[in-house]
mmCIF file of C-alpha atoms in Angstrom:
data_model
loop_
_atom_site.group_PDB
_atom_site.id
_atom_site.type_symbol
_atom_site.label_atom_id
_atom_site.label_comp_id
_atom_site.label_asym_id
_atom_site.label_seq_id
_atom_site.Cartn_x
_atom_site.Cartn_y
_atom_site.Cartn_z
ATOM 1 C CA MET A 1 0.000 0.000 0.000
ATOM 2 C CA ARG A 2 1.008 3.610 -0.430
ATOM 3 C CA VAL A 3 0.708 6.276 2.252
ATOM 4 C CA MET A 4 1.040 10.025 2.125
ATOM 5 C CA VAL A 5 2.923 11.580 5.022
ATOM 6 C CA LEU A 6 1.925 15.209 5.554
ATOM 7 C CA VAL A 7 4.336 17.513 7.367
ATOM 8 C CA LYS A 8 2.715 20.597 8.874
ATOM 9 C CA ALA A 9 3.761 24.176 8.463
ATOM 10 C CA ASP A 10 4.894 26.242 11.444
ATOM 11 C CA GLU A 11 5.731 29.913 11.988
ATOM 12 C CA ASN A 12 9.206 29.430 10.536
ATOM 13 C CA SER A 13 8.145 27.682 7.341
ATOM 14 C CA GLU A 14 5.301 30.174 6.898
ATOM 15 C CA ALA A 15 7.828 33.010 7.253
ATOM 16 C CA GLY A 16 9.797 31.441 4.391
ATOM 17 C CA ALA A 17 12.707 30.453 6.663
ATOM 18 C CA LEU A 18 14.829 27.598 5.321
ATOM 19 C CA PRO A 19 15.771 24.649 7.514
ATOM 20 C CA ASP A 20 19.231 24.906 9.108
ATOM 21 C CA GLU A 21 22.121 22.697 8.032
ATOM 22 C CA LYS A 22 21.782 20.296 10.997
ATOM 23 C CA THR A 23 18.104 19.650 10.223
ATOM 24 C CA LEU A 24 18.875 19.190 6.534
ATOM 25 C CA THR A 25 21.659 16.743 7.280
ATOM 26 C CA GLU A 26 19.536 14.671 9.674
ATOM 27 C CA MET A 27 16.613 14.667 7.269
ATOM 28 C CA GLY A 28 18.975 13.757 4.427
ATOM 29 C CA LYS A 29 20.106 10.677 6.367
ATOM 30 C CA PHE A 30 16.521 9.666 7.065
ATOM 31 C CA ASN A 31 15.616 10.117 3.396
ATOM 32 C CA GLU A 32 18.563 7.932 2.412
ATOM 33 C CA GLU A 33 17.325 5.175 4.720
ATOM 34 C CA LEU A 34 13.866 5.402 3.174
ATOM 35 C CA VAL A 35 15.297 5.117 -0.330
ATOM 36 C CA ARG A 36 17.573 2.197 0.572
ATOM 37 C CA ALA A 37 14.620 0.343 2.119
ATOM 38 C CA GLY A 38 12.570 0.928 -1.053
ATOM 39 C CA VAL A 39 9.987 2.893 0.923
ATOM 40 C CA MET A 40 10.414 6.323 -0.653
ATOM 41 C CA LEU A 41 8.325 7.060 -3.751
ATOM 42 C CA ALA A 42 8.367 10.861 -3.650
ATOM 43 C CA GLY A 43 9.039 13.762 -1.335
ATOM 44 C CA GLU A 44 8.633 17.513 -1.761
ATOM 45 C CA GLY A 45 8.793 20.721 0.229
ATOM 46 C CA ILE A 46 6.018 23.268 -0.243
ATOM 47 C CA GLN A 47 6.550 27.027 -0.238
ATOM 48 C CA ALA A 48 4.864 29.287 2.335
ATOM 49 C CA SER A 49 1.108 29.786 1.917
ATOM 50 C CA SER A 50 1.764 33.500 1.185
ATOM 51 C CA LYS A 51 2.829 32.311 -2.275
ATOM 52 C CA GLY A 52 -0.331 30.274 -2.749
ATOM 53 C CA ALA A 53 -4.051 30.726 -3.273
ATOM 54 C CA ARG A 54 -7.332 29.027 -2.444
ATOM 55 C CA VAL A 55 -10.188 28.398 -4.832
ATOM 56 C CA ARG A 56 -13.648 27.998 -3.315
ATOM 57 C CA PHE A 57 -16.479 26.510 -5.351
ATOM 58 C CA GLY A 58 -20.048 27.793 -5.157
ATOM 59 C CA LYS A 59 -23.333 26.275 -6.217
ATOM 60 C CA GLY A 60 -24.006 27.449 -9.769
ATOM 61 C CA THR A 61 -21.642 30.382 -9.303
ATOM 62 C CA LYS A 62 -18.118 30.985 -10.512
ATOM 63 C CA PRO A 63 -15.281 29.822 -8.275
ATOM 64 C CA THR A 64 -13.833 32.473 -5.952
ATOM 65 C CA VAL A 65 -10.085 32.938 -5.539
ATOM 66 C CA PHE A 66 -8.459 33.947 -2.231
ATOM 67 C CA ASP A 67 -4.779 34.825 -2.115
ATOM 68 C CA GLY A 68 -2.538 33.446 0.642
ATOM 69 C CA PRO A 69 -1.344 33.555 3.365
ATOM 70 C CA PHE A 70 -4.062 31.559 5.093
ATOM 71 C CA THR A 71 -3.724 32.707 8.668
ATOM 72 C CA GLU A 72 -6.984 31.060 9.709
ATOM 73 C CA ALA A 73 -5.814 27.640 8.619
ATOM 74 C CA LYS A 74 -4.355 25.743 11.556
ATOM 75 C CA GLU A 75 -3.356 22.721 9.530
ATOM 76 C CA LEU A 76 -1.278 24.071 6.677
ATOM 77 C CA ILE A 77 1.145 21.735 4.963
ATOM 78 C CA ALA A 78 4.860 22.413 4.476
ATOM 79 C CA GLY A 79 5.866 19.184 2.785
ATOM 80 C CA PHE A 80 5.010 15.566 2.110
ATOM 81 C CA TRP A 81 6.360 12.123 1.365
ATOM 82 C CA LEU A 82 4.765 9.301 -0.562
ATOM 83 C CA TRP A 83 5.845 5.944 0.879
ATOM 84 C CA GLN A 84 5.417 2.343 -0.241
ATOM 85 C CA VAL A 85 4.796 0.184 2.837
ATOM 86 C CA LYS A 86 3.131 -3.114 3.764
ATOM 87 C CA SER A 87 0.856 -1.671 6.453
ATOM 88 C CA MET A 88 -0.067 1.423 8.453
ATOM 89 C CA GLU A 89 1.993 -0.076 11.290
ATOM 90 C CA GLU A 90 5.105 -0.098 9.106
ATOM 91 C CA ALA A 91 4.450 3.525 8.085
ATOM 92 C CA ILE A 92 4.089 4.529 11.745
ATOM 93 C CA GLU A 93 7.334 2.742 12.652
ATOM 94 C CA TRP A 94 9.170 4.630 9.908
ATOM 95 C CA LEU A 95 7.713 7.951 10.923
ATOM 96 C CA LYS A 96 8.639 7.414 14.582
ATOM 97 C CA ARG A 97 12.274 7.305 13.472
ATOM 98 C CA ALA A 98 12.097 10.640 11.630
ATOM 99 C CA PRO A 99 14.205 13.453 13.137
ATOM 100 C CA PHE A 100 11.314 15.747 14.144
ATOM 101 C CA GLN A 101 10.979 17.963 17.215
ATOM 102 C CA ASP A 102 7.747 19.323 18.710
ATOM 103 C CA THR A 103 5.582 18.905 15.651
ATOM 104 C CA GLU A 104 2.796 16.618 14.461
ATOM 105 C CA VAL A 105 2.930 14.629 11.227
ATOM 106 C CA GLU A 106 -0.012 12.873 9.605
ATOM 107 C CA ILE A 107 -0.053 9.523 7.775
ATOM 108 C CA ARG A 108 -2.880 8.820 5.332
ATOM 109 C CA PRO A 109 -3.390 5.701 3.230
ATOM 110 C CA VAL A 110 -3.703 6.481 -0.487
ATOM 111 C CA PHE A 111 -6.561 5.179 -2.655
ATOM 112 C CA GLU A 112 -5.401 2.513 -5.097
ATOM 113 C CA SER A 113 -7.394 1.911 -8.259
ATOM 114 C CA THR A 114 -8.327 -1.552 -6.935
ATOM 115 C CA ASP A 115 -10.193 0.180 -4.060
ATOM 116 C CA PHE A 116 -12.746 1.277 -6.651
ATOM 117 C CA ALA A 117 -13.457 -2.249 -7.940
ATOM 118 C CA PRO A 118 -16.968 -2.473 -6.382
ATOM 119 C CA SER A 119 -18.146 0.679 -8.200
ATOM 120 C CA ASP A 120 -16.221 -0.124 -11.390
ATOM 121 C CA PRO A 121 -17.449 -3.600 -12.460
ATOM 122 C CA THR A 122 -16.226 -3.250 -16.061
ATOM 123 C CA GLY A 123 -12.790 -2.044 -14.974
ATOM 124 C CA GLU A 124 -13.163 0.943 -17.284
ATOM 125 C CA LEU A 125 -12.306 3.549 -14.619
ATOM 126 C CA MET A 126 -9.328 1.534 -13.467
ATOM 127 C CA ALA A 127 -7.966 1.237 -17.022
ATOM 128 C CA ALA A 128 -8.416 4.989 -17.597
ATOM 129 C CA GLU A 129 -6.576 5.771 -14.391
ATOM 130 C CA GLU A 130 -3.715 3.400 -15.206
ATOM 131 C CA ARG A 131 -3.262 5.174 -18.559
ATOM 132 C CA LEU A 132 -3.296 8.571 -16.864
ATOM 133 C CA ARG A 133 -0.675 7.476 -14.348
ATOM 134 C CA ALA A 134 1.663 5.953 -16.918
ATOM 135 C CA GLN A 135 1.636 9.181 -18.930
ATOM 136 C CA SER A 136 2.089 11.422 -15.861
ATOM 137 C CA GLU A 137 4.990 9.322 -14.673
ATOM 138 C CA GLN A 138 6.916 10.038 -17.869
ATOM 139 C CA LEU A 139 6.238 13.756 -17.585
ATOM 140 C CA ASN A 140 7.210 13.692 -13.914
ATOM 141 C CA LYS A 141 10.584 12.120 -14.695
ATOM 142 C CA ALA A 142 11.232 14.726 -17.386
ATOM 143 C CA ALA A 143 10.267 17.572 -15.013
ATOM 144 C CA ARG A 144 12.827 16.452 -12.459
ATOM 145 C CA ARG A 145 15.742 16.510 -14.880
ATOM 146 C CA MET B 1 7.387 25.636 -11.893
ATOM 147 C CA ARG B 2 5.449 22.985 -10.021
ATOM 148 C CA PHE B 3 2.304 23.522 -8.002
ATOM 149 C CA MET B 4 0.370 21.237 -5.749
ATOM 150 C CA MET B 5 -3.407 21.509 -5.797
ATOM 151 C CA LEU B 6 -4.699 20.212 -2.475
ATOM 152 C CA MET B 7 -8.360 19.206 -2.416
ATOM 153 C CA ILE B 8 -9.959 20.034 0.954
ATOM 154 C CA PRO B 9 -13.475 18.533 1.177
ATOM 155 C CA LYS B 10 -15.529 19.848 4.103
ATOM 156 C CA GLY B 11 -16.838 16.972 6.219
ATOM 157 C CA TYR B 12 -14.039 14.580 5.257
ATOM 158 C CA GLU B 13 -12.465 15.177 8.690
ATOM 159 C CA ILE B 14 -15.278 13.087 10.231
ATOM 160 C CA ALA B 15 -15.804 10.567 7.390
ATOM 161 C CA GLU B 16 -16.141 6.897 8.422
ATOM 162 C CA PRO B 17 -13.391 4.411 7.548
ATOM 163 C CA GLY B 18 -14.015 2.951 4.097
ATOM 164 C CA THR B 19 -15.874 6.034 2.815
ATOM 165 C CA MET B 20 -15.687 6.029 -0.990
ATOM 166 C CA PRO B 21 -16.211 8.953 -3.342
ATOM 167 C CA ASP B 22 -19.517 9.082 -5.219
ATOM 168 C CA ALA B 23 -19.277 7.310 -8.609
ATOM 169 C CA LYS B 24 -20.800 10.284 -10.446
ATOM 170 C CA ALA B 25 -18.326 12.702 -8.888
ATOM 171 C CA VAL B 26 -15.460 10.366 -9.798
ATOM 172 C CA ALA B 27 -16.556 10.283 -13.440
ATOM 173 C CA GLY B 28 -16.596 14.112 -13.584
ATOM 174 C CA MET B 29 -13.224 14.283 -11.908
ATOM 175 C CA MET B 30 -11.731 11.760 -14.341
ATOM 176 C CA LYS B 31 -12.696 14.030 -17.243
ATOM 177 C CA TYR B 32 -10.958 16.919 -15.508
ATOM 178 C CA ASN B 33 -7.900 14.731 -14.838
ATOM 179 C CA GLU B 34 -7.794 13.796 -18.507
ATOM 180 C CA SER B 35 -7.908 17.455 -19.518
ATOM 181 C CA LEU B 36 -4.898 18.134 -17.248
ATOM 182 C CA GLN B 37 -3.173 15.176 -18.832
ATOM 183 C CA GLN B 38 -3.931 16.232 -22.398
ATOM 184 C CA ALA B 39 -2.572 19.723 -21.707
ATOM 185 C CA GLY B 40 0.671 18.106 -20.533
ATOM 186 C CA VAL B 41 0.534 19.657 -17.055
ATOM 187 C CA LEU B 42 -0.286 16.650 -14.867
ATOM 188 C CA LEU B 43 2.697 15.182 -12.976
ATOM 189 C CA ALA B 44 0.968 13.114 -10.287
ATOM 190 C CA LEU B 45 -2.368 12.726 -8.527
ATOM 191 C CA ASP B 46 -3.779 10.694 -5.662
ATOM 192 C CA GLY B 47 -6.812 10.422 -3.435
ATOM 193 C CA LEU B 48 -6.427 9.845 0.304
ATOM 194 C CA HIS B 49 -8.571 7.585 2.455
ATOM 195 C CA PRO B 50 -10.339 9.489 5.275
ATOM 196 C CA PRO B 51 -8.382 10.515 8.393
ATOM 197 C CA SER B 52 -10.284 7.858 10.381
ATOM 198 C CA MET B 53 -8.033 5.322 8.585
ATOM 199 C CA GLY B 54 -4.865 7.321 9.255
ATOM 200 C CA ALA B 55 -2.660 8.245 12.189
ATOM 201 C CA ARG B 56 -0.713 11.203 13.485
ATOM 202 C CA VAL B 57 2.677 11.089 15.123
ATOM 203 C CA SER B 58 3.649 14.028 17.299
ATOM 204 C CA PHE B 59 7.151 14.557 18.652
ATOM 205 C CA PRO B 60 6.920 16.278 22.064
ATOM 206 C CA GLY B 61 10.532 16.886 23.049
ATOM 207 C CA GLY B 62 11.626 14.697 20.126
ATOM 208 C CA LYS B 63 9.840 11.558 21.456
ATOM 209 C CA PRO B 64 7.239 10.059 19.084
ATOM 210 C CA LYS B 65 3.641 9.732 20.273
ATOM 211 C CA VAL B 66 1.033 8.043 18.031
ATOM 212 C CA THR B 67 -2.615 9.127 17.795
ATOM 213 C CA ASP B 68 -5.048 7.137 15.648
ATOM 214 C CA GLY B 69 -7.493 8.959 13.388
ATOM 215 C CA PRO B 70 -9.983 10.574 13.210
ATOM 216 C CA PHE B 71 -8.384 13.734 14.597
ATOM 217 C CA SER B 72 -11.003 15.543 16.667
ATOM 218 C CA GLU B 73 -9.234 18.918 16.559
ATOM 219 C CA ALA B 74 -8.892 18.966 12.754
ATOM 220 C CA LYS B 75 -11.230 21.493 11.099
ATOM 221 C CA GLU B 76 -10.121 20.718 7.569
ATOM 222 C CA VAL B 77 -8.190 17.841 6.057
ATOM 223 C CA VAL B 78 -6.697 16.959 2.688
ATOM 224 C CA GLY B 79 -8.759 14.574 0.546
ATOM 225 C CA GLY B 80 -6.379 14.348 -2.389
ATOM 226 C CA TYR B 81 -3.925 16.252 -4.537
ATOM 227 C CA TRP B 82 -2.699 16.955 -8.028
ATOM 228 C CA MET B 83 0.902 17.886 -8.842
ATOM 229 C CA ILE B 84 1.053 20.075 -11.934
ATOM 230 C CA GLN B 85 3.785 21.691 -14.018
ATOM 231 C CA VAL B 86 2.801 25.176 -15.205
ATOM 232 C CA LYS B 87 4.381 28.511 -16.172
ATOM 233 C CA SER B 88 2.907 30.681 -13.398
ATOM 234 C CA LYS B 89 0.759 30.808 -10.289
ATOM 235 C CA GLU B 90 -2.000 32.356 -12.428
ATOM 236 C CA GLU B 91 -1.991 29.337 -14.710
ATOM 237 C CA ALA B 92 -2.168 27.032 -11.672
ATOM 238 C CA ILE B 93 -5.178 28.982 -10.335
ATOM 239 C CA GLU B 94 -6.875 28.807 -13.738
ATOM 240 C CA TRP B 95 -6.553 25.020 -13.655
ATOM 241 C CA ALA B 96 -7.909 24.867 -10.106
ATOM 242 C CA LYS B 97 -10.941 26.939 -11.168
ATOM 243 C CA ARG B 98 -11.753 24.446 -13.933
ATOM 244 C CA CYS B 99 -12.081 21.578 -11.452
ATOM 245 C CA PRO B 100 -15.676 20.322 -11.091
ATOM 246 C CA GLY B 101 -15.631 21.103 -7.360
ATOM 247 C CA SER B 102 -18.745 21.166 -5.194
ATOM 248 C CA GLU B 103 -19.694 23.939 -2.767
ATOM 249 C CA THR B 104 -18.216 21.953 0.111
ATOM 250 C CA GLU B 105 -14.808 21.783 -1.529
ATOM 251 C CA VAL B 106 -11.831 24.123 -1.551
ATOM 252 C CA ILE B 107 -8.643 23.704 -3.559
ATOM 253 C CA GLU B 108 -5.485 25.107 -2.055
ATOM 254 C CA VAL B 109 -2.833 25.958 -4.648
ATOM 255 C CA ARG B 110 0.715 25.799 -3.281
ATOM 256 C CA GLN B 111 4.057 26.209 -4.995
ATOM 257 C CA VAL B 112 6.527 23.340 -4.669
ATOM 258 C CA GLN B 113 10.110 24.068 -3.618
ATOM 259 C CA GLU B 114 12.705 23.580 -6.316
ATOM 260 C CA MET B 115 16.424 23.198 -5.638
ATOM 261 C CA SER B 116 16.949 26.499 -7.476
ATOM 262 C CA ASP B 117 14.897 28.278 -4.750
ATOM 263 C CA PHE B 118 17.626 27.557 -2.195
ATOM 264 C CA PRO B 119 20.709 29.705 -1.606
ATOM 265 C CA PRO B 120 23.952 27.911 -2.630
ATOM 266 C CA ASP B 121 24.942 26.650 0.862
ATOM 267 C CA VAL B 122 21.516 25.151 1.566
ATOM 268 C CA ALA B 123 21.337 23.724 -1.953
ATOM 269 C CA GLU B 124 24.655 21.984 -1.319
ATOM 270 C CA ALA B 125 23.499 20.497 1.980
ATOM 271 C CA ALA B 126 20.355 19.244 0.250
ATOM 272 C CA ALA B 127 22.115 18.189 -2.956
ATOM 273 C CA GLY B 128 21.704 14.475 -2.285
ATOM 274 C CA PHE B 129 17.955 14.837 -2.239
ATOM 275 C CA ALA B 130 17.561 15.346 -5.993
ATOM 276 C CA ASP B 131 19.536 12.142 -6.574
ATOM 277 C CA LEU B 132 17.403 10.347 -4.008
ATOM 278 C CA GLN B 133 14.264 11.485 -5.779
ATOM 279 C CA ALA B 134 15.604 10.256 -9.092
ATOM 280 C CA GLN B 135 16.341 6.860 -7.523
ATOM 281 C CA SER B 136 13.016 6.560 -5.762
ATOM 282 C CA GLY B 137 10.817 6.997 -8.860
ATOM 283 C CA GLN B 138 7.053 7.056 -8.831
ATOM 284 C CA SER B 139 6.484 3.313 -8.951
ATOM 285 C CA LYS B 140 2.917 2.161 -8.651
ATOM 286 C CA GLY B 141 1.826 0.725 -5.324
ATOM 287 C CA SER B 142 0.116 -2.573 -4.744
#
């Protein structure tokens, strides 16, 4: 199964402060372990919410755009990993070893196309999603070069 | 530049384990996903099971403490995301506006950090990460 690990923003990340060298080094080691164990699928840092926007959808009206920062949001995200694990327990064990201090990190299982089997008897949705993923994967690899 | 579009569906914070999206909504969303794909902007996308199937780990004083979902204090939670490659924040917002979202949904558009955003000394300390990402790949789960 895949899980998404969501790292929360704090005052520092929201102020655009970069992690110090010690934090980067420790996190680098942890990331290396994840890669060596075949757990790491992806990982990204997200810029402060002041550089972002929110789009709210209405009923029969045009979507409304709000510019960041989102000071009212208590659960902003500053980064994420995508991990390949055998169980939630394994994901939790990995996360417990991460070099964090005084923060809270969330683990969420990701929907796999097989989860939709009951509402997709012909397999049509699953096939469409597989195609979409294969194409995105190629683009993703190119974007990282 | 890369942007993450985070789908925040109101009510998902209290959704029961095993909650599935409505088939009709999924069909509409697949059309939107295909339009992102056809425009060559879609890098990755995923849906997340509700928080009641997840867990949080906090680190008071550096010591891990596990809390099972749902998370009673959470007012809004992520339901899924798209990673897109676009030329500007405006273009990212335009894509978010085209999503067939309902009135209970909000999309948060956030810019992804690139190595080029870091000053040279930080970039050097984080240099291994780009290699790690290249090694890790986006292999499909099972």
